[in-house]
Short mmCIF file of C-alpha atoms and ligand atoms in Angstrom, two decimals:
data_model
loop_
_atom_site.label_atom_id
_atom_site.label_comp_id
_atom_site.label_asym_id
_atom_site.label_seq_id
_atom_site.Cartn_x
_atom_site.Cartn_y
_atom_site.Cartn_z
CA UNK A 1 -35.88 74.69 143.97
CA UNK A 2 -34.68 77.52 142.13
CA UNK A 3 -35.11 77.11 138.20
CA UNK A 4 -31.29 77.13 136.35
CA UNK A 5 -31.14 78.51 132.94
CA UNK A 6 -28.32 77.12 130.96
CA UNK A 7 -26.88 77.08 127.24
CA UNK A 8 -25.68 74.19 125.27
CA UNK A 9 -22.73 74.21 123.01
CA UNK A 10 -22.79 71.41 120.35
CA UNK A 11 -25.64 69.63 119.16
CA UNK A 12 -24.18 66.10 117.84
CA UNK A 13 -24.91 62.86 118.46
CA UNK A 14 -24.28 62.58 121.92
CA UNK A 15 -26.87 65.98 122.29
CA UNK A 16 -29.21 63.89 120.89
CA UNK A 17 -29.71 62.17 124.27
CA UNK A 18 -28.09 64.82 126.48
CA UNK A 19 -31.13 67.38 125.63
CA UNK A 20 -33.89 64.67 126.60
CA UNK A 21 -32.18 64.01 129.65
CA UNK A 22 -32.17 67.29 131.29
CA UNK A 23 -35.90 67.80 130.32
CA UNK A 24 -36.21 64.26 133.00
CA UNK A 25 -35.52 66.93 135.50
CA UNK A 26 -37.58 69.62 136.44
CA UNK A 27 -35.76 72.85 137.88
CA UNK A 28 -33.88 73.58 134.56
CA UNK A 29 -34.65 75.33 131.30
CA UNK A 30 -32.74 75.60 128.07
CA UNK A 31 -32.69 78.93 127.01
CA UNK A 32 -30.28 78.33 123.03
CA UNK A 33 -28.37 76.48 121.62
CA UNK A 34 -24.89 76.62 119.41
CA UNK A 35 -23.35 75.03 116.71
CA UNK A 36 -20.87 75.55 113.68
CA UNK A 37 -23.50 73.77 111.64
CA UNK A 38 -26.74 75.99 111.97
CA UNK A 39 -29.04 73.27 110.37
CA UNK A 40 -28.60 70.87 112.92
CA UNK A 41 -29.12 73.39 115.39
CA UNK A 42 -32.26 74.29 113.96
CA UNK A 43 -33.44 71.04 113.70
CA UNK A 44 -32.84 70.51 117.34
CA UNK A 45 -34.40 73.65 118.80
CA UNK A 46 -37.76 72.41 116.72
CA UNK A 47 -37.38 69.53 118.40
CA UNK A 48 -36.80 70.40 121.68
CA UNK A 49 -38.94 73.87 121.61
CA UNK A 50 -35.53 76.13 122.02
CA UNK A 51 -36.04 79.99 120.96
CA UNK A 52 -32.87 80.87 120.40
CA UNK A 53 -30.13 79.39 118.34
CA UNK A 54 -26.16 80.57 117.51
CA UNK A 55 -23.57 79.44 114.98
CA UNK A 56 -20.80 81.62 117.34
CA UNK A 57 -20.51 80.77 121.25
CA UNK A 58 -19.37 84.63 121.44
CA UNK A 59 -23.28 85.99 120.14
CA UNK A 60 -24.73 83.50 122.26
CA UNK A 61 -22.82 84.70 125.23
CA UNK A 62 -23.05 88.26 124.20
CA UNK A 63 -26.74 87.61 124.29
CA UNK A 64 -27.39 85.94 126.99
CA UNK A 65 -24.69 85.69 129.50
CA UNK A 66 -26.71 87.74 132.03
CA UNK A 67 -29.71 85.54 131.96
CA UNK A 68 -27.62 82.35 131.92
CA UNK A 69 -26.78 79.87 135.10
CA UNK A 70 -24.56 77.61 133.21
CA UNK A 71 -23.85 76.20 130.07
CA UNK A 72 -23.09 72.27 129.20
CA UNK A 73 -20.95 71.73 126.51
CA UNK A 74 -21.33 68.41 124.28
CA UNK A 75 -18.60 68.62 121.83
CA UNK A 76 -15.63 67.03 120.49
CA UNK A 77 -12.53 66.56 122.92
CA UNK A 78 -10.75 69.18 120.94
CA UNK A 79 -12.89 72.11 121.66
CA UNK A 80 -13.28 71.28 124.95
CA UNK A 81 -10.53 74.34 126.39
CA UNK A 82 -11.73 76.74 124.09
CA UNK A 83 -15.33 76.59 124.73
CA UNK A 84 -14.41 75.93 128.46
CA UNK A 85 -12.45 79.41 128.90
CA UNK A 86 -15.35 81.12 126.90
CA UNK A 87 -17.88 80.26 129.06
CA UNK A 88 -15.53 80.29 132.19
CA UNK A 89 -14.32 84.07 131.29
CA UNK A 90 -18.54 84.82 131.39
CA UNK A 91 -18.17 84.13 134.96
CA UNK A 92 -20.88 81.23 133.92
CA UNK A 93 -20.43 77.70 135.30
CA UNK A 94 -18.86 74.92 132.92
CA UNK A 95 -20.55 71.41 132.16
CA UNK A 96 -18.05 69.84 129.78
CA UNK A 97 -18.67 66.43 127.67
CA UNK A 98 -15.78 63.40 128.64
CA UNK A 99 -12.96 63.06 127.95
CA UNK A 100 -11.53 66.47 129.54
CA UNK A 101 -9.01 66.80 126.92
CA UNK A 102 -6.86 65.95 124.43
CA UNK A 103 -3.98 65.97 126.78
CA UNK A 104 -2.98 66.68 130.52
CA UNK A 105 -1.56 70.07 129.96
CA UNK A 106 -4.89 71.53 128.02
CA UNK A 107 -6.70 69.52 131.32
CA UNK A 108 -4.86 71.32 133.76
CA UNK A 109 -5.32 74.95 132.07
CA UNK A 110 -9.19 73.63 131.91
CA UNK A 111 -9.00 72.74 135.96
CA UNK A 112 -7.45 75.91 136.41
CA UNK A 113 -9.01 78.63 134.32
CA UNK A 114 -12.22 77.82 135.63
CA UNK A 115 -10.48 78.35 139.72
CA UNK A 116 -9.27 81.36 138.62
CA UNK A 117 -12.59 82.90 137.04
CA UNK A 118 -14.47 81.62 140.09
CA UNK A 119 -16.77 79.42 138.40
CA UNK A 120 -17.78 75.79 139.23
CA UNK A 121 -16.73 73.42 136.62
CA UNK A 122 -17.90 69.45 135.85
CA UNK A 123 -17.28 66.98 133.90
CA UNK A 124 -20.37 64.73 132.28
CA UNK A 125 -18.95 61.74 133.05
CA UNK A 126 -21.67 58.90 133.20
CA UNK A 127 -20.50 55.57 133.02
CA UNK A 128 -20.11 55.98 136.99
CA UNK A 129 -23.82 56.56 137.06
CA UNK A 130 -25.00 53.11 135.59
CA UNK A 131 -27.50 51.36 137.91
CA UNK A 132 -25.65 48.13 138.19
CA UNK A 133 -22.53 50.36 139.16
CA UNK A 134 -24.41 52.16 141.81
CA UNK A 135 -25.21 48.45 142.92
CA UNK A 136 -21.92 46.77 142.96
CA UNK A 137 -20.32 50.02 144.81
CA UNK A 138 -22.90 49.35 147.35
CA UNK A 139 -22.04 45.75 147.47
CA UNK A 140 -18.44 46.52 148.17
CA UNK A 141 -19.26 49.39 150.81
CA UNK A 142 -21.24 46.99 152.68
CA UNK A 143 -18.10 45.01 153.63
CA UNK A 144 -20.12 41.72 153.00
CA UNK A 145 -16.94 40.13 150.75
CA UNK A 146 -14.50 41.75 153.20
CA UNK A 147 -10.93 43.94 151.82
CA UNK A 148 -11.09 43.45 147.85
CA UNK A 149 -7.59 42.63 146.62
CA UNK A 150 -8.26 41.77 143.33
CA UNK A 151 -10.45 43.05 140.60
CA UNK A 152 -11.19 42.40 136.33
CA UNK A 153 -13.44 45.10 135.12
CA UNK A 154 -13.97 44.30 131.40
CA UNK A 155 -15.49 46.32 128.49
CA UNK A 156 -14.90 44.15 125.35
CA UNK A 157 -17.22 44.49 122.35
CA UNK A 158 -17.20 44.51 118.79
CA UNK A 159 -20.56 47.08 118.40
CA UNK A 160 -20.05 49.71 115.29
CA UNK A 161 -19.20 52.02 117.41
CA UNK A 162 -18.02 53.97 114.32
CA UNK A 163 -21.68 54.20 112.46
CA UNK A 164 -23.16 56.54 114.70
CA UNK A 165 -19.93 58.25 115.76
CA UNK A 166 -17.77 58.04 112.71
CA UNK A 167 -14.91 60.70 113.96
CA UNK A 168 -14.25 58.17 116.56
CA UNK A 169 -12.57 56.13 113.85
CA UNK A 170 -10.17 59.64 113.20
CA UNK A 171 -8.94 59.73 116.53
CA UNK A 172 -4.90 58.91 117.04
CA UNK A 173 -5.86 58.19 120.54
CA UNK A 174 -9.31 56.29 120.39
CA UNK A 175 -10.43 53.46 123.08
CA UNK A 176 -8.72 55.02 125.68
CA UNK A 177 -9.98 58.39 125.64
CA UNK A 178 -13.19 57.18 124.00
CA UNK A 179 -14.07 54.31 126.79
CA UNK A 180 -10.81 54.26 129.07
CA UNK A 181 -11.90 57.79 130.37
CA UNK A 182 -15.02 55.92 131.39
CA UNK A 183 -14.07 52.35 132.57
CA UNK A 184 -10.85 53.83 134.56
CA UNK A 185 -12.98 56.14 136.35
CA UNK A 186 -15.32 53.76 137.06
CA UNK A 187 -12.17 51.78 138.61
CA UNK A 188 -11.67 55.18 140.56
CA UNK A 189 -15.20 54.90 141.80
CA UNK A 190 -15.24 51.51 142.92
CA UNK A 191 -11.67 51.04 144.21
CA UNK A 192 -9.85 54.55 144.60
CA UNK A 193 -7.03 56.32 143.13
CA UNK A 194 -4.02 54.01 141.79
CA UNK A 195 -0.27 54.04 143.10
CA UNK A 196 0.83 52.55 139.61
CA UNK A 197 0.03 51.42 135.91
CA UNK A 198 0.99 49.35 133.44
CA UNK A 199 -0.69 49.11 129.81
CA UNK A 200 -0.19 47.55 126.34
CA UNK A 201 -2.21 48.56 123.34
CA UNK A 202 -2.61 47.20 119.46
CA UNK A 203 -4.77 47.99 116.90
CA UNK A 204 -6.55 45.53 115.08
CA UNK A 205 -9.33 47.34 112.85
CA UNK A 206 -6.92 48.46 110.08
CA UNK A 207 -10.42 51.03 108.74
CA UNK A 208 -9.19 53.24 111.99
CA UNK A 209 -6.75 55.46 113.20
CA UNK A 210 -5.97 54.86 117.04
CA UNK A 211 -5.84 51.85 119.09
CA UNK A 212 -9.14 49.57 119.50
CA UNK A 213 -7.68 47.22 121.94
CA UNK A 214 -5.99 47.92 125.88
CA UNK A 215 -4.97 46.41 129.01
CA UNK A 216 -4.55 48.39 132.11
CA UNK A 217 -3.14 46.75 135.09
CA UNK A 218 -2.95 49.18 138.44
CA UNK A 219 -2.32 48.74 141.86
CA UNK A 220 -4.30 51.07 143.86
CA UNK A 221 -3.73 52.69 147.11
CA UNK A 222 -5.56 50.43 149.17
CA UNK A 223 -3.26 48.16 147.41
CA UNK A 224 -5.97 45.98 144.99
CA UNK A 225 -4.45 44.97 142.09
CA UNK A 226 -6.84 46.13 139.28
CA UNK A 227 -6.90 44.18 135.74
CA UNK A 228 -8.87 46.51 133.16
CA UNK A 229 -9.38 45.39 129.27
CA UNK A 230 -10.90 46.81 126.87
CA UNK A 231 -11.48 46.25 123.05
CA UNK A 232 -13.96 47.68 120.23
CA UNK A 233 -12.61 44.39 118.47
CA UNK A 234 -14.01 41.40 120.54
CA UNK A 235 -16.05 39.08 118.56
CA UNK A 236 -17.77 37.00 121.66
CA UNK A 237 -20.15 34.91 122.04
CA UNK A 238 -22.77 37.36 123.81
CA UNK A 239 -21.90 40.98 122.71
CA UNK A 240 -22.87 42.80 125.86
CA UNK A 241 -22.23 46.17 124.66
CA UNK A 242 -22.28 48.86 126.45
CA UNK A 243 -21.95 46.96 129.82
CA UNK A 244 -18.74 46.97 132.02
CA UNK A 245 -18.44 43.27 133.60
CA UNK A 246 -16.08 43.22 137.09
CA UNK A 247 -14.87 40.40 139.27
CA UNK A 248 -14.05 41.94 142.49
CA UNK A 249 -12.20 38.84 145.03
CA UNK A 250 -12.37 40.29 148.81
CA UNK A 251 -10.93 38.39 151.55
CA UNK A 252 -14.56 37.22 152.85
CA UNK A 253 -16.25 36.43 149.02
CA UNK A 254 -16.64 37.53 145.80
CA UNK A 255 -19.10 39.82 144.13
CA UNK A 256 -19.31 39.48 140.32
CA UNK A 257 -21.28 42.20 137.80
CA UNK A 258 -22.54 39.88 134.75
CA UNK A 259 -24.17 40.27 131.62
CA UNK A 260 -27.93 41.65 131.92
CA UNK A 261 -26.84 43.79 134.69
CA UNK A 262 -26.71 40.68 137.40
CA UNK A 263 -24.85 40.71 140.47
CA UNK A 264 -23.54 37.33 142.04
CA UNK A 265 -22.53 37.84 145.67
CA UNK A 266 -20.55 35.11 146.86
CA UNK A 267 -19.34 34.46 150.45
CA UNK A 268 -18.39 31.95 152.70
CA UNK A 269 -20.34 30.17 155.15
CA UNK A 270 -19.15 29.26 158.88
CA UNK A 271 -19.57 25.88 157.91
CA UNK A 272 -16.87 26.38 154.84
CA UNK A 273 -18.89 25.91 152.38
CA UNK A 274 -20.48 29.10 150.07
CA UNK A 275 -23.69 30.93 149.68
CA UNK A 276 -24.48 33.21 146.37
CA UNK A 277 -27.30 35.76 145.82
CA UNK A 278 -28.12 37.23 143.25
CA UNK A 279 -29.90 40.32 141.91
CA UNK A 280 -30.38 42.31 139.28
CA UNK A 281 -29.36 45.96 139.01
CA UNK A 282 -31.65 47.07 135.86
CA UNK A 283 -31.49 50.79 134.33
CA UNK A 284 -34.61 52.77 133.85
CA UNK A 285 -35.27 52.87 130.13
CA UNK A 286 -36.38 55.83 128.50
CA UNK A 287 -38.60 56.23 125.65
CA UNK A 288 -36.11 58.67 123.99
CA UNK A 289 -33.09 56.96 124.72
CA UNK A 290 -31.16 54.38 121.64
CA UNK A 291 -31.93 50.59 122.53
CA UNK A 292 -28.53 50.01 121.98
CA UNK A 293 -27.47 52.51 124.07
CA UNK A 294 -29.97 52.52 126.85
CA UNK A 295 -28.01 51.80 129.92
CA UNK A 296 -25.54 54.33 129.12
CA UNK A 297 -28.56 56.97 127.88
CA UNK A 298 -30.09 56.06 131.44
CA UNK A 299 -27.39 57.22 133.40
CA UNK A 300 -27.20 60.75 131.66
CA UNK A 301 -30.28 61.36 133.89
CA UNK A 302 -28.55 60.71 137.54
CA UNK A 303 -25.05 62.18 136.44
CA UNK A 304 -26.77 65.56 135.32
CA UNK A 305 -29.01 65.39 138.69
CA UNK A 306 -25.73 64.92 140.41
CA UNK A 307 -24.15 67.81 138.79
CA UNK A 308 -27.87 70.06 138.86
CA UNK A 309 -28.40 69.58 142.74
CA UNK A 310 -24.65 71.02 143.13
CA UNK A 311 -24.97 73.99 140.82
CA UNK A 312 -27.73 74.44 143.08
CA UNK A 313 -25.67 74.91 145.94
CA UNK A 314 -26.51 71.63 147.72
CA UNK A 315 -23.06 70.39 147.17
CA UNK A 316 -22.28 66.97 146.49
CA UNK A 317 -20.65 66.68 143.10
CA UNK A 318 -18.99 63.78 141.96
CA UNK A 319 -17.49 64.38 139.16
CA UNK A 320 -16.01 67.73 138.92
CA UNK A 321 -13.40 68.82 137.00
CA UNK A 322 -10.30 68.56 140.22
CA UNK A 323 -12.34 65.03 140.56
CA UNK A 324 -12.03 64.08 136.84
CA UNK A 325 -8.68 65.39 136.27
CA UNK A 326 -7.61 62.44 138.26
CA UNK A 327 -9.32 60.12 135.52
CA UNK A 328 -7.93 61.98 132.75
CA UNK A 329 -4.45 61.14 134.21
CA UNK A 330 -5.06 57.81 134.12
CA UNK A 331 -5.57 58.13 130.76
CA UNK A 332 -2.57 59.83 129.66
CA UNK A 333 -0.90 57.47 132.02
CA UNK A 334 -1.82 54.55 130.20
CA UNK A 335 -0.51 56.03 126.59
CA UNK A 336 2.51 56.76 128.35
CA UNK A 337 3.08 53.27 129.82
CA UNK A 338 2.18 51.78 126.10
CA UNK A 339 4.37 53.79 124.31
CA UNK A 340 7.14 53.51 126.86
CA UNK A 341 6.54 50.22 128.04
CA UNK A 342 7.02 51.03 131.14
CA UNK A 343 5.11 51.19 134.94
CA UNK A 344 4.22 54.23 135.51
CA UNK A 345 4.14 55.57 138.94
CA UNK A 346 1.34 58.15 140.01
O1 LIG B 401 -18.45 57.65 122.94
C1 LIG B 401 -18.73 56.58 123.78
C2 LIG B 401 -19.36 56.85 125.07
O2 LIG B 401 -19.17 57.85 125.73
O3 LIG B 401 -20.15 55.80 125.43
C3 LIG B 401 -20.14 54.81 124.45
C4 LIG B 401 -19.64 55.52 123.21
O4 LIG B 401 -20.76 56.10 122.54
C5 LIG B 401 -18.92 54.65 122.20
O5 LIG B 401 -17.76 54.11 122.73
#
């Protein structure tokens, strides 16, 4: 397979795990690295053997557009158009940190700068990638608990999410950009698009600026009735961060994703009575990837794959940016609905 030389834009937190993870897979190479603060930039390209390293997207591209295959950008939400039309007017192809955007419009111009430059453009989303995901979806598309109707996907936690990402706590719009772009496309994943939403925020962390707490209730095409919540302010008994728990009630059984990544499968028996297996759906751990965060650190290995084998011309992208867009709308869906109070039809 043909070896892809890309950039990376942004070398933050999140980088800090991004970086490892494409050196899990073998056909690419990082040729530099920018950031607005050089230091850090420095620091990683010791780390991670880079040779060349920019403060200005413009002299990296200037530089090294001709050489380059693509370029992944890991930065905050706000950038995410500018850096996007850069790299999209270089004729390169666009790998662009969730959430999209701060808003549908700047989404839309994303979607559609990169259609009209010609360029193939993804969105890292990951959460979609989790092994016990993968597991569950199969679950479902085996048909063993029949036509799901109903489904609770849950990601409630009180983890500081703030100490390792502290502009989180800045954001007007936090959980459900932060974690709503992920748990509502996981919804997308597992159940298809939704008809209509409903969804009620509060804020209960009075040391941040946007909402830590909503509750997302859509009926989807295939008409399931989907009950998403989500809260950075859920003192519980076992704090299971950063797993997604989902019920999922089918019209032959149940299949439930628990805590420690184990999946119940409930149906009935001809007899009436019911039969449950179980398994366990466990994420590869890495040796560079956060304890804390290694489920989530484990599946920015398979989503880059996903994206890799499709720059590579194999096809088969999930997540790309038309695909994502769809997520994105959920999102700005749901802070419509909240504000409004309102259902709001897709
Ligand atoms: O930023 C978020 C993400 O993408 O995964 C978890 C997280 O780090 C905190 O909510």
């Amino acid at each position: 397979m043909k070896k892809l030389k890309f950039a990376v834009i942004g070398t933050g937190f999140w980088a800090t795990y991004q970086l490892p993870a494409w050196f899990e897979l073998e056909s690419v190479e990082l040729v530099a690295l920018c950031n607005r603060t050089r230091a850090r930039a420095d620091d990683f390209a010791q780390r991670f053997d880079v040779q060349h390293v920019y403060e200005n997207v413009d002299e990296l591209l200037d530089r090294h557009a001709d050489e380059l295959d693509f370029v992944d950008i890991i930065t905050d939400v706000d950038t995410h158009l500018y850096f996007t039309t850069k790299v999209a007017e270089r004729q390169l192809d666009v790998i662009c940190q969730k959430p999209m955007a701060p808003n549908l419009d700047a989404a839309r111009q994303m979607v559609e700068t990169c259609r009209q430059w010609g360029v193939r453009f993804y969105i890292h989303e990951n959460f979609r990638w989790q092994a016990p995901i993968r597991q569950l979806k199969a679950v479902l598309d085996s048909g063993a608990i029949g036509e799901p109707f109903k489904a609770n996907v849950s990601f409630c936690s009180a983890f500081p999410v703030f100490d390792n990402q502290p502009f989180l706590a800045q954001l007007d719009q936090f959980i459900l950009t932060d974690i709503g772009s992920h748990i509502l496309d996981i919804c997308r994943f597992l159940f298809g698009e939704a008809s209509s939403l409903y969804c009620q925020t509060t804020r209960v962390n009075p040391h941040i600026q946007g909402e830590d707490v909503a509750n997302v209730l859509m009926r989807m095409h295939s008409g399931l009735v989907c009950n998403v919540a989500m809260s950075y302010a859920s003192i519980l008994e076992h704090e299971v961060f950063p797993q997604t728990l989902v019920t999922v009630e089918g019209s032959a059984g149940s299949v439930v994703l628990r805590r420690d990544f184990e999946i119940r499968t409930t149906v009935r028996r001809p007899d009436r009575s019911v039969d449950t297996q179980s398994q366990i759906a466990r994420p590869p751990i890495y040796d560079w990837a956060d304890p804390d965060y290694a489920l989530v650190h484990a599946s920015i290995v398979d989503c880059n794959r996903n994206l890799l084998t499709d720059l590579q011309g194999l096809g088969g992208a999930e997540t790309t940016g038309g695909d994502n867009f769809e997520t994105i709308r959920l999102v700005y869906a749901a802070y419509e609905s909240a504000r409004t109070n309102q259902v709001i039809t897709l």
